[in-house]
Short mmCIF file of C-alpha atoms (C1' of nucleotides) in Angstrom, two decimals:
data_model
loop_
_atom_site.label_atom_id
_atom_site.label_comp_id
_atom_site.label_asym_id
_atom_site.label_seq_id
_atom_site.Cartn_x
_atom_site.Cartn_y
_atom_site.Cartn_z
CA UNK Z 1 21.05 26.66 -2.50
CA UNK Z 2 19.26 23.60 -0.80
CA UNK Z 3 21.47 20.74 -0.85
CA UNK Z 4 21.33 17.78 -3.32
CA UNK Z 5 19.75 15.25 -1.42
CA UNK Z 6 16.72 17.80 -0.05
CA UNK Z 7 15.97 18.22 -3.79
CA UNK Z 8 16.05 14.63 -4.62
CA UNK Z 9 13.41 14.12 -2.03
CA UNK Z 10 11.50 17.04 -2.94
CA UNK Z 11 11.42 15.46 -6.84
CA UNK Z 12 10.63 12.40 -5.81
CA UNK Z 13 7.48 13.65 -3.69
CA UNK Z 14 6.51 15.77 -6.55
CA UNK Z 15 6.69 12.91 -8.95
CA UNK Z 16 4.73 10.95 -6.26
CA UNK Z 17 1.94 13.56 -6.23
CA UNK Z 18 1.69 13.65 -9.42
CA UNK Z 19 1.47 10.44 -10.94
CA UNK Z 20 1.64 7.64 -7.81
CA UNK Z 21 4.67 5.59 -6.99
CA UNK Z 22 4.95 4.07 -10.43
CA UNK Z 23 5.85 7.43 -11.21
CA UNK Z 24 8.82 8.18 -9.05
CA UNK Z 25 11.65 6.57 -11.24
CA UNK Z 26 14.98 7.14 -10.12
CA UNK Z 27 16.08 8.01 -13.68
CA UNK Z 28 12.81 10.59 -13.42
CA UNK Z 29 13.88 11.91 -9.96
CA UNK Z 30 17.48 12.36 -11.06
CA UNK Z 31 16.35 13.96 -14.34
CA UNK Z 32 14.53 16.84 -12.51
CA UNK Z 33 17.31 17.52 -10.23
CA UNK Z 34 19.22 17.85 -13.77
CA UNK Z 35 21.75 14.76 -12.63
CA UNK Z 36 22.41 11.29 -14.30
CA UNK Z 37 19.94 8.55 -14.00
CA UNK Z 38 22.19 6.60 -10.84
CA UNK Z 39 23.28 10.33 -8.97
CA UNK Z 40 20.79 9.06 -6.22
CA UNK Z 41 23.50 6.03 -5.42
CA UNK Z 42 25.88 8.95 -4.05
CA UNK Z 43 22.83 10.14 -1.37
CA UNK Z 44 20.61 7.27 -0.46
CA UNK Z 45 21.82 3.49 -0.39
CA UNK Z 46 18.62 2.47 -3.00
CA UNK Z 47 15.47 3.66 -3.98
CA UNK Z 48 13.55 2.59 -0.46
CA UNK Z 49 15.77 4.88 1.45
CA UNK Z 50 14.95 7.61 -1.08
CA UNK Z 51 11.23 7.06 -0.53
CA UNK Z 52 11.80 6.74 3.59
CA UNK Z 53 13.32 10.15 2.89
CA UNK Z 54 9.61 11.41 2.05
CA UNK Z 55 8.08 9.48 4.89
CA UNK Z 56 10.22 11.31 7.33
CA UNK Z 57 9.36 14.63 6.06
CA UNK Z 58 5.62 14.04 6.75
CA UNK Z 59 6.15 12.35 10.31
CA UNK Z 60 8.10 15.84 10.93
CA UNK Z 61 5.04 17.80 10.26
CA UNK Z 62 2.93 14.72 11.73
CA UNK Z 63 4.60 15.26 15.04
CA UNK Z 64 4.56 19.26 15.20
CA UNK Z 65 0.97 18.26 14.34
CA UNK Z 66 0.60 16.43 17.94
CA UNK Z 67 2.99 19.15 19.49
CA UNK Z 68 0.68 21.75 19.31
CA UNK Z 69 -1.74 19.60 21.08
CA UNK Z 70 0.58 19.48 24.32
CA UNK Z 71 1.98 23.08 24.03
CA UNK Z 72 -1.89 23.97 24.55
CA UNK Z 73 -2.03 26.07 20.82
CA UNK Z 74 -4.60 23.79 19.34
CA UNK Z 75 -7.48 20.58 20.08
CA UNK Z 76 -6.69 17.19 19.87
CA UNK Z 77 -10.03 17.02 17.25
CA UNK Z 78 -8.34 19.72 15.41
CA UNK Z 79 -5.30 18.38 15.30
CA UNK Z 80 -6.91 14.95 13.91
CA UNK Z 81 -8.98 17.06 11.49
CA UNK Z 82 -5.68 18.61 10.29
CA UNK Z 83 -4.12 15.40 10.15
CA UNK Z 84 -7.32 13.91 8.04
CA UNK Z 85 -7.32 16.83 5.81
CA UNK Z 86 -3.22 16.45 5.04
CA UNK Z 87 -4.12 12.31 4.33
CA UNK Z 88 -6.70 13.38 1.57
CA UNK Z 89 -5.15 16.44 0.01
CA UNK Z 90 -1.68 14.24 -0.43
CA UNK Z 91 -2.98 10.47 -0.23
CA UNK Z 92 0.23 9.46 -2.27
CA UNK Z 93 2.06 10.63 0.25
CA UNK Z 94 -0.15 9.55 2.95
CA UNK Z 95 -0.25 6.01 1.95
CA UNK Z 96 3.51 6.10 1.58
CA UNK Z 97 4.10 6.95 5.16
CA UNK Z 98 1.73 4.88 6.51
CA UNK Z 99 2.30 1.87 4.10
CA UNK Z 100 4.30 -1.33 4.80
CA UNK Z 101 8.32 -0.84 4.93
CA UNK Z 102 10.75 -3.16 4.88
CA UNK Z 103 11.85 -4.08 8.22
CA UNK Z 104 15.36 -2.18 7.04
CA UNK Z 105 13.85 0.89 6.37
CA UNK Z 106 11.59 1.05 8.99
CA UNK Z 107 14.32 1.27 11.42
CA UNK Z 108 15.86 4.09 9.94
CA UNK Z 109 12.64 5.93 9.92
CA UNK Z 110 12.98 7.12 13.21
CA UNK Z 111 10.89 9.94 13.43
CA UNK Z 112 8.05 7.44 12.95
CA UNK Z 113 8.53 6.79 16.66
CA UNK Z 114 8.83 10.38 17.52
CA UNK Z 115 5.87 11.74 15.59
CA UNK Z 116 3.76 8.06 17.80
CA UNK Z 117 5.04 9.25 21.06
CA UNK Z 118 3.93 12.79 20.00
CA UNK Z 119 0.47 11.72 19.69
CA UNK Z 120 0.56 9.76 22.94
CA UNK Z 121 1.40 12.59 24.48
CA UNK Z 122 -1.28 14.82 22.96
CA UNK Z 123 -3.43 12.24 23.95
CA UNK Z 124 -2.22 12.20 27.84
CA UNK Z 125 -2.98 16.79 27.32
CA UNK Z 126 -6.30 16.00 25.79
CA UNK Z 127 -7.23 14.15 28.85
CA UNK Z 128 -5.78 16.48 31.03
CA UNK Z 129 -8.09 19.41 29.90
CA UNK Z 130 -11.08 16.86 29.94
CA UNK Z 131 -11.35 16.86 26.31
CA UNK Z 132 -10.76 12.98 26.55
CA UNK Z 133 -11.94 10.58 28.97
CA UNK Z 134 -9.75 9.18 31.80
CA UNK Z 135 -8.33 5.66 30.78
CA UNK Z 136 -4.87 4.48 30.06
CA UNK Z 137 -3.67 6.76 27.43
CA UNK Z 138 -1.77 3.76 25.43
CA UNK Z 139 -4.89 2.21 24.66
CA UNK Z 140 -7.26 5.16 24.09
CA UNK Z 141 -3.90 6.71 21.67
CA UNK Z 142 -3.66 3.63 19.46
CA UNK Z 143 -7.79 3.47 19.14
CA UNK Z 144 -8.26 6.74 17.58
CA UNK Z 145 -4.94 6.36 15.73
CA UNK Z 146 -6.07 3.08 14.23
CA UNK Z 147 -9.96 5.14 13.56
CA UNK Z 148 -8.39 8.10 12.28
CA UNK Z 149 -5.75 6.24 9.49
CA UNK Z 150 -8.37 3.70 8.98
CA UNK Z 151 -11.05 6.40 8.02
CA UNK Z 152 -8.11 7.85 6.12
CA UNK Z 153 -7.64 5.19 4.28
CA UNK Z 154 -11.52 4.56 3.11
CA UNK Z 155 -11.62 8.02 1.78
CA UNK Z 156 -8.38 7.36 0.05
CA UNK Z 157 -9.21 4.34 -1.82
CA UNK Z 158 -13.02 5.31 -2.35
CA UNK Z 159 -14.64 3.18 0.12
CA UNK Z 160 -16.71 6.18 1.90
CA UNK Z 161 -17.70 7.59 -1.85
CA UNK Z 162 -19.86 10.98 -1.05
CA UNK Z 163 -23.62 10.73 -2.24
CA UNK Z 164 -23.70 6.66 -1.61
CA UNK Z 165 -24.85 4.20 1.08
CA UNK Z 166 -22.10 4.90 3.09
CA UNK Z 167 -21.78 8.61 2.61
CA UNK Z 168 -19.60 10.69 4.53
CA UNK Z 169 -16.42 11.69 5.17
CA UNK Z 170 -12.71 10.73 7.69
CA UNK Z 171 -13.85 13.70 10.09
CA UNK Z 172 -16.84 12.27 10.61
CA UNK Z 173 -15.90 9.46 11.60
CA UNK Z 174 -13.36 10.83 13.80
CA UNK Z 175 -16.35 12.94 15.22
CA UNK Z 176 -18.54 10.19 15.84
CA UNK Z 177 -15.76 8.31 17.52
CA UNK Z 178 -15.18 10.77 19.84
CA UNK Z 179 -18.61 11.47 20.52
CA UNK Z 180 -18.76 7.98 22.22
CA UNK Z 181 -15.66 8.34 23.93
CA UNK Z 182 -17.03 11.13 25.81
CA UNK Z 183 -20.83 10.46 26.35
CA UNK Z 184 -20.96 11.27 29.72
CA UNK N 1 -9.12 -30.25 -13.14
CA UNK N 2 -9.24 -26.85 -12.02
CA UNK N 3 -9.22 -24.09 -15.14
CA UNK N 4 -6.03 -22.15 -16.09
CA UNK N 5 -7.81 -19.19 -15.18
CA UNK N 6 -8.28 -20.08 -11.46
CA UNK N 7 -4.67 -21.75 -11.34
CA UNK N 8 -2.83 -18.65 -12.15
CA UNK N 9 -4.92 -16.49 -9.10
CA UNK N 10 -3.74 -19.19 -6.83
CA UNK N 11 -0.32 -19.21 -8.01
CA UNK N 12 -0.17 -15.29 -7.94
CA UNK N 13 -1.72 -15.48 -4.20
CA UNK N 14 0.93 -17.72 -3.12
CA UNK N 15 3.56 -15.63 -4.40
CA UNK N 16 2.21 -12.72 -3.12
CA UNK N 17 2.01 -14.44 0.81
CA UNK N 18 5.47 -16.07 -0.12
CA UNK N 19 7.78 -12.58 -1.05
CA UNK N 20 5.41 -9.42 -1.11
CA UNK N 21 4.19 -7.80 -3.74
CA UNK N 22 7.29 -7.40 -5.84
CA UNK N 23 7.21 -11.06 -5.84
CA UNK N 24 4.65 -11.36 -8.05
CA UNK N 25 5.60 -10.95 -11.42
CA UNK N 26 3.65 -12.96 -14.55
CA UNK N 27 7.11 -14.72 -15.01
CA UNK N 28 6.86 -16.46 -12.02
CA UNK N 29 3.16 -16.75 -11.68
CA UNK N 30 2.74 -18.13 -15.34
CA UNK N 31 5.89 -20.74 -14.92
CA UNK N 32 4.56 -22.26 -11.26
CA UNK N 33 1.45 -23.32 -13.92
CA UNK N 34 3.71 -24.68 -16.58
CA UNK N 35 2.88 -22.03 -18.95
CA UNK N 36 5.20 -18.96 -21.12
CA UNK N 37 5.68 -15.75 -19.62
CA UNK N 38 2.84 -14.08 -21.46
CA UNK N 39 0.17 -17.07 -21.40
CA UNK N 40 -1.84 -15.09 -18.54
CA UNK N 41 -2.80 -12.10 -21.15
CA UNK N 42 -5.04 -14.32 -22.28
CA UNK N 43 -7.38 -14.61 -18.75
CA UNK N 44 -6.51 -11.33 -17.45
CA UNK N 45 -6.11 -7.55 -19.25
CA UNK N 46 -2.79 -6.81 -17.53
CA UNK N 47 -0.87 -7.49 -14.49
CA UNK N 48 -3.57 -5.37 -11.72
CA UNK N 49 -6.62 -8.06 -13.12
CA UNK N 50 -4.37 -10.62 -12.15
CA UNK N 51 -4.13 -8.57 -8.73
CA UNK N 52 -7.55 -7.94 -8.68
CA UNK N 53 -8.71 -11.79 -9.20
CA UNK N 54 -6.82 -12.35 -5.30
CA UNK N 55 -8.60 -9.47 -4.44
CA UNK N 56 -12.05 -10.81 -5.08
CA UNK N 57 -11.58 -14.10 -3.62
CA UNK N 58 -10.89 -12.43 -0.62
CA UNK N 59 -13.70 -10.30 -0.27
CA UNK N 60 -15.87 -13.16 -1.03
CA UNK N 61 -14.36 -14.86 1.97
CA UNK N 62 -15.37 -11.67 3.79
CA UNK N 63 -18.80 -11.39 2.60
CA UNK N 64 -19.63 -14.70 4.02
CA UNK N 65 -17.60 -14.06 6.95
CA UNK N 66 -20.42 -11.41 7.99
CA UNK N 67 -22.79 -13.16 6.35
CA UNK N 68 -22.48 -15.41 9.36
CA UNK N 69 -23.68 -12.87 11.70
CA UNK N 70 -26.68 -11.88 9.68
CA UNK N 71 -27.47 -15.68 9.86
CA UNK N 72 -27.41 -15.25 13.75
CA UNK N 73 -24.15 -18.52 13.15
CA UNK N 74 -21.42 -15.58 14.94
CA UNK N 75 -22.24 -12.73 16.95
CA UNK N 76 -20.31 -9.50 15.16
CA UNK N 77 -17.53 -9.67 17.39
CA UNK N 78 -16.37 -12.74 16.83
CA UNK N 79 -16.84 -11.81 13.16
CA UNK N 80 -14.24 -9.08 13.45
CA UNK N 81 -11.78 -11.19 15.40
CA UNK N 82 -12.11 -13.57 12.39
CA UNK N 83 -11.89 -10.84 9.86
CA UNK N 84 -8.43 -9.36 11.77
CA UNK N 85 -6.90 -12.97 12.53
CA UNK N 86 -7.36 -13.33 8.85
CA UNK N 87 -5.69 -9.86 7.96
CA UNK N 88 -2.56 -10.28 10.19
CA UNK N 89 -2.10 -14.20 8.92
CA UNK N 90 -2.04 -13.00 5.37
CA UNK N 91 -0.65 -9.53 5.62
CA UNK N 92 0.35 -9.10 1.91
CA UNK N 93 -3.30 -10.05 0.54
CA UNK N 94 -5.22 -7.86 3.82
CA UNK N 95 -3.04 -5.11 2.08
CA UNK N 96 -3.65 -5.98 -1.46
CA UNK N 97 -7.31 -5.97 -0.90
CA UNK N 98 -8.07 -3.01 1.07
CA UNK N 99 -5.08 -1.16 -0.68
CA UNK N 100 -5.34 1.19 -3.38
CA UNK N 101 -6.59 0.36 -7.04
CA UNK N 102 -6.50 1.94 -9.86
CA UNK N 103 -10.23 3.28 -10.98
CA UNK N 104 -10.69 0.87 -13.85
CA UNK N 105 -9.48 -2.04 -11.53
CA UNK N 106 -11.65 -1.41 -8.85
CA UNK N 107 -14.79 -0.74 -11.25
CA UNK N 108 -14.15 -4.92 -12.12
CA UNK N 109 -14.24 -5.37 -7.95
CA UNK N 110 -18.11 -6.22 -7.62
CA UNK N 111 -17.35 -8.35 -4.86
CA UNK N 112 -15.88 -5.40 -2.91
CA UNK N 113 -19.30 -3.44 -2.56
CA UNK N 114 -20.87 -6.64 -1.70
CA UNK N 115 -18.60 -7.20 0.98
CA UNK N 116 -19.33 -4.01 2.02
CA UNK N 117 -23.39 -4.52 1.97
CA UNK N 118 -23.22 -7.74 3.90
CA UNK N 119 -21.28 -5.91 6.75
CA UNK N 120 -23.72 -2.90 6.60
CA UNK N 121 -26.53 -5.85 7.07
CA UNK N 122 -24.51 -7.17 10.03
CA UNK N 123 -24.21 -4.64 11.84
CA UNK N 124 -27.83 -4.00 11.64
CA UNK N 125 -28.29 -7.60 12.85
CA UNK N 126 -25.90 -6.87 15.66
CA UNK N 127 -28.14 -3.58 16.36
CA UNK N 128 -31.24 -5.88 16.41
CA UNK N 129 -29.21 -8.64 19.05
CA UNK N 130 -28.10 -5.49 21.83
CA UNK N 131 -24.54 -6.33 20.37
CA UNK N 132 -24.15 -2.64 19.48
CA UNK N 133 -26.29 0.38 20.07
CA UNK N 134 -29.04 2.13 18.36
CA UNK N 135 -28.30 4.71 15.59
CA UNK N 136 -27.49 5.09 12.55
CA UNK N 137 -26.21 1.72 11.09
CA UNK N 138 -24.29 3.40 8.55
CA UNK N 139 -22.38 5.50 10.74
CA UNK N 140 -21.76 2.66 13.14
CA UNK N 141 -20.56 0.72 10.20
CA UNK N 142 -17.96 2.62 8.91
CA UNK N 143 -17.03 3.33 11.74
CA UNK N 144 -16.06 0.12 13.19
CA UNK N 145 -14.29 -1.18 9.71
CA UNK N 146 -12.41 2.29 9.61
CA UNK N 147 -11.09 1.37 13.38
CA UNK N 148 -10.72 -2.26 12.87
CA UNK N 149 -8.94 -2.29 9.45
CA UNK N 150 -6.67 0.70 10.82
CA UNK N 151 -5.98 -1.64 13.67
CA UNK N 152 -4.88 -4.50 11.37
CA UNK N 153 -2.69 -2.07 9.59
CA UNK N 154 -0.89 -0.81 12.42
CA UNK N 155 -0.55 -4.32 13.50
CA UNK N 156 0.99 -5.18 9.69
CA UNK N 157 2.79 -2.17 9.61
CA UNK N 158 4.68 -3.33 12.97
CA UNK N 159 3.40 0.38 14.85
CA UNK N 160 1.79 -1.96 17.59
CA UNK N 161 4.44 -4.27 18.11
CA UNK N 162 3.89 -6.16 21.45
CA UNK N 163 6.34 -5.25 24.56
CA UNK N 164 6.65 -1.80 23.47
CA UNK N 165 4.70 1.03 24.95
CA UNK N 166 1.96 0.61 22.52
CA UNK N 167 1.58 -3.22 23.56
CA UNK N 168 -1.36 -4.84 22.52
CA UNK N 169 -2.67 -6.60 19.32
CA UNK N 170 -5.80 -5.72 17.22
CA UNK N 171 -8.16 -7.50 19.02
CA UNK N 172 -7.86 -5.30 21.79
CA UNK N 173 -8.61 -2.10 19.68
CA UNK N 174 -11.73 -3.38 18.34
CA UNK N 175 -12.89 -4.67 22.15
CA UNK N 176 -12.04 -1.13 23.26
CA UNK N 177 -13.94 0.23 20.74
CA UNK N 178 -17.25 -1.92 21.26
CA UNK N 179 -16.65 -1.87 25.27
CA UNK N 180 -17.34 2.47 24.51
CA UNK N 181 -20.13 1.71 21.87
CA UNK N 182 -21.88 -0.12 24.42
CA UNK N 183 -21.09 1.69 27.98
CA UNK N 184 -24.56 1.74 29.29
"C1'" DA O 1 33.45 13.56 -2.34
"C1'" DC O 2 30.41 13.55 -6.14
"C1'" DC O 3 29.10 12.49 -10.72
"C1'" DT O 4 28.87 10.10 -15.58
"C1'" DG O 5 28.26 6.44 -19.11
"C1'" DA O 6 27.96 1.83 -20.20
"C1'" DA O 7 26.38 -2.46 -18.93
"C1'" DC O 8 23.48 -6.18 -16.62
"C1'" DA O 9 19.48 -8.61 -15.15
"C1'" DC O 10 14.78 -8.07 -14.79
"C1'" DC O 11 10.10 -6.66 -15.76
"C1'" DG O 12 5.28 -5.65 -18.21
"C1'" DT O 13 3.53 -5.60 -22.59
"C1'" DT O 14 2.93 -6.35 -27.65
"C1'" DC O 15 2.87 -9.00 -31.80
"C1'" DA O 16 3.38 -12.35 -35.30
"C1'" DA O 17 3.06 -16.99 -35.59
"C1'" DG O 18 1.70 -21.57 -34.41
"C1'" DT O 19 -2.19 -25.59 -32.93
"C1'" DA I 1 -9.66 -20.34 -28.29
"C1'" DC I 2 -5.27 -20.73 -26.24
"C1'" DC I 3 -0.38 -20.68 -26.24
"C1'" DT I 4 4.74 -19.71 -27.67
"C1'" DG I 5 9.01 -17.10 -28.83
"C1'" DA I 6 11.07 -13.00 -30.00
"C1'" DA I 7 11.21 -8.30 -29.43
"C1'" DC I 8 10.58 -3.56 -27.20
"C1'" DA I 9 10.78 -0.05 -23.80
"C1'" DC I 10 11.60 0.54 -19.16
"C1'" DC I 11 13.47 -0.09 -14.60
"C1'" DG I 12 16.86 -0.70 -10.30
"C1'" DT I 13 21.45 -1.55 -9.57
"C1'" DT I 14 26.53 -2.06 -10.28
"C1'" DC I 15 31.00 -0.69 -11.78
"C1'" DA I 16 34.87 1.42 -13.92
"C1'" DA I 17 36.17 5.79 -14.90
"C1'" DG I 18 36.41 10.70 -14.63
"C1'" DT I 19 36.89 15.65 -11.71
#
DNA sequence: ACCTGAACACCGTTCAAGT
DNA sequence: ACCTGAACACCGTTCAAGT
């Protein structure tokens, strides 16, 4: 049997899923757990650190993402494809992770820094097998970070609509990005 | 005298750059204008219209921010180091605008697709100046506002904070990205 | 150590009523 | 047409009390 607090967090990104964070109540969360509306209090200090709890599950994943980069099992553009793909299949959850935190939270979400230092370092491999160009790898990391959550984001919130002006989708503008990086 | 309609936006906005979003509630916004708790239901459907109305004054600012460029009054990027000194002074509205509506809010949002056509037209302009290269200007469009925004959120979101090992600010993204756009 | 039930302050929203 | 006051359902949080 999984422990109480692992199924709290699993309701609560269920409920987020489902119905956005208006929908993840604590009384709701609780309720599906089959405990009273204020069980959470004994497991997470309020309802932010209950939601960080969700956001640390994805940066897990986020930085096993980047691992397999440096451990040589995958692409850094396959990686960022399966990072895009994750964003739009789960953009609740996506714009939860990636949203503002209060500076309290965001301290305690430490593999945020883990999963960031990840990527660096997939970025530093990518390099290394010429799939990137040389360069600092601080500032080429936090470019196609910032292109990769920002084309996440458009798709999210409808701004890259298939069949309009502006048609298209995240991986392609990941593609295109890299395409310039590396133009001989 | 300004109309009641206008006065509660303002009030809302101020809130809004004052505490964050949960600072904004109709209680609040409708007593800084001297009216009940409930007076705003009569200028907006619900709470998100209210949202919405600092939305759109935003993205009118935007609009004529690369309006500017098409006018040949800014080159494009200057226009983006205006647009991201905006975001990261207002944080709370940058989010609030480019953040996720509901459908039937962002329907109301006209302003938000003409925001969008005026930087599609500047970037064209910018095309037609040497600023940026030849290609498609939809492509090249989305794909600077994907990396710039994404840069302003990282910036928000405290993942670039400055002295750690991803030093830097925005700025610097978006000139690493144009420095590649443009390498001979 | 973990949970419950009652209570509190707060919120968005609705509605009847006023001018 | 615009606003008020009371009321409703809901929420996060606290606390005394139970095992």
């Amino acid at each position: 049997m999984t422990d109480t607090r692992t199924r709290l967090v699993e309701a609560a990104a269920a409920l987020l899923d489902e119905g956005g964070p208006s929908a993840v109540t604590l009384r709701e969360v609780a309720g599906r757990v089959g405990l009273s509306h204020n069980a959470p209090y004994r497991h997470f200090k309020d309802k932010d650190m209950l939601l960080a709890g969700i956001a640390e599950r994805e940066l897990v994943v986020s930085r096993q993402n980047w691992q397999a980069v440096v451990d040589g099992n995958m692409t850094l553009i396959d990686a960022l494809r399966e990072h895009l793909r994750r964003a739009i299949a789960w953009p609740e959850r996506f714009s939860l992770t990636y949203g503002p935190w209060p500076a309290a939270v965001k301290h305690a979400l430490t593999s945020g820094t883990e999963a960031q230092q990840a990527f660096l370092s997939a970025v530093v491999a990518a390099q290394a097998r010429g799939e990137l160009p040389p360069g600092e790898p601080e500032r080429l990391a936090r470019l196609i970070l910032a292109t990769a959550n920002g084309a996440a984001t458009q798709v999210i919130n409808g701004h890259l609509a298939r069949g309009g002006k502006w048609n298209g989708d995240a991986e392609d503008v990941v593609t295109d990005l890299l395409a310039f990086l590396n133009r001989d």
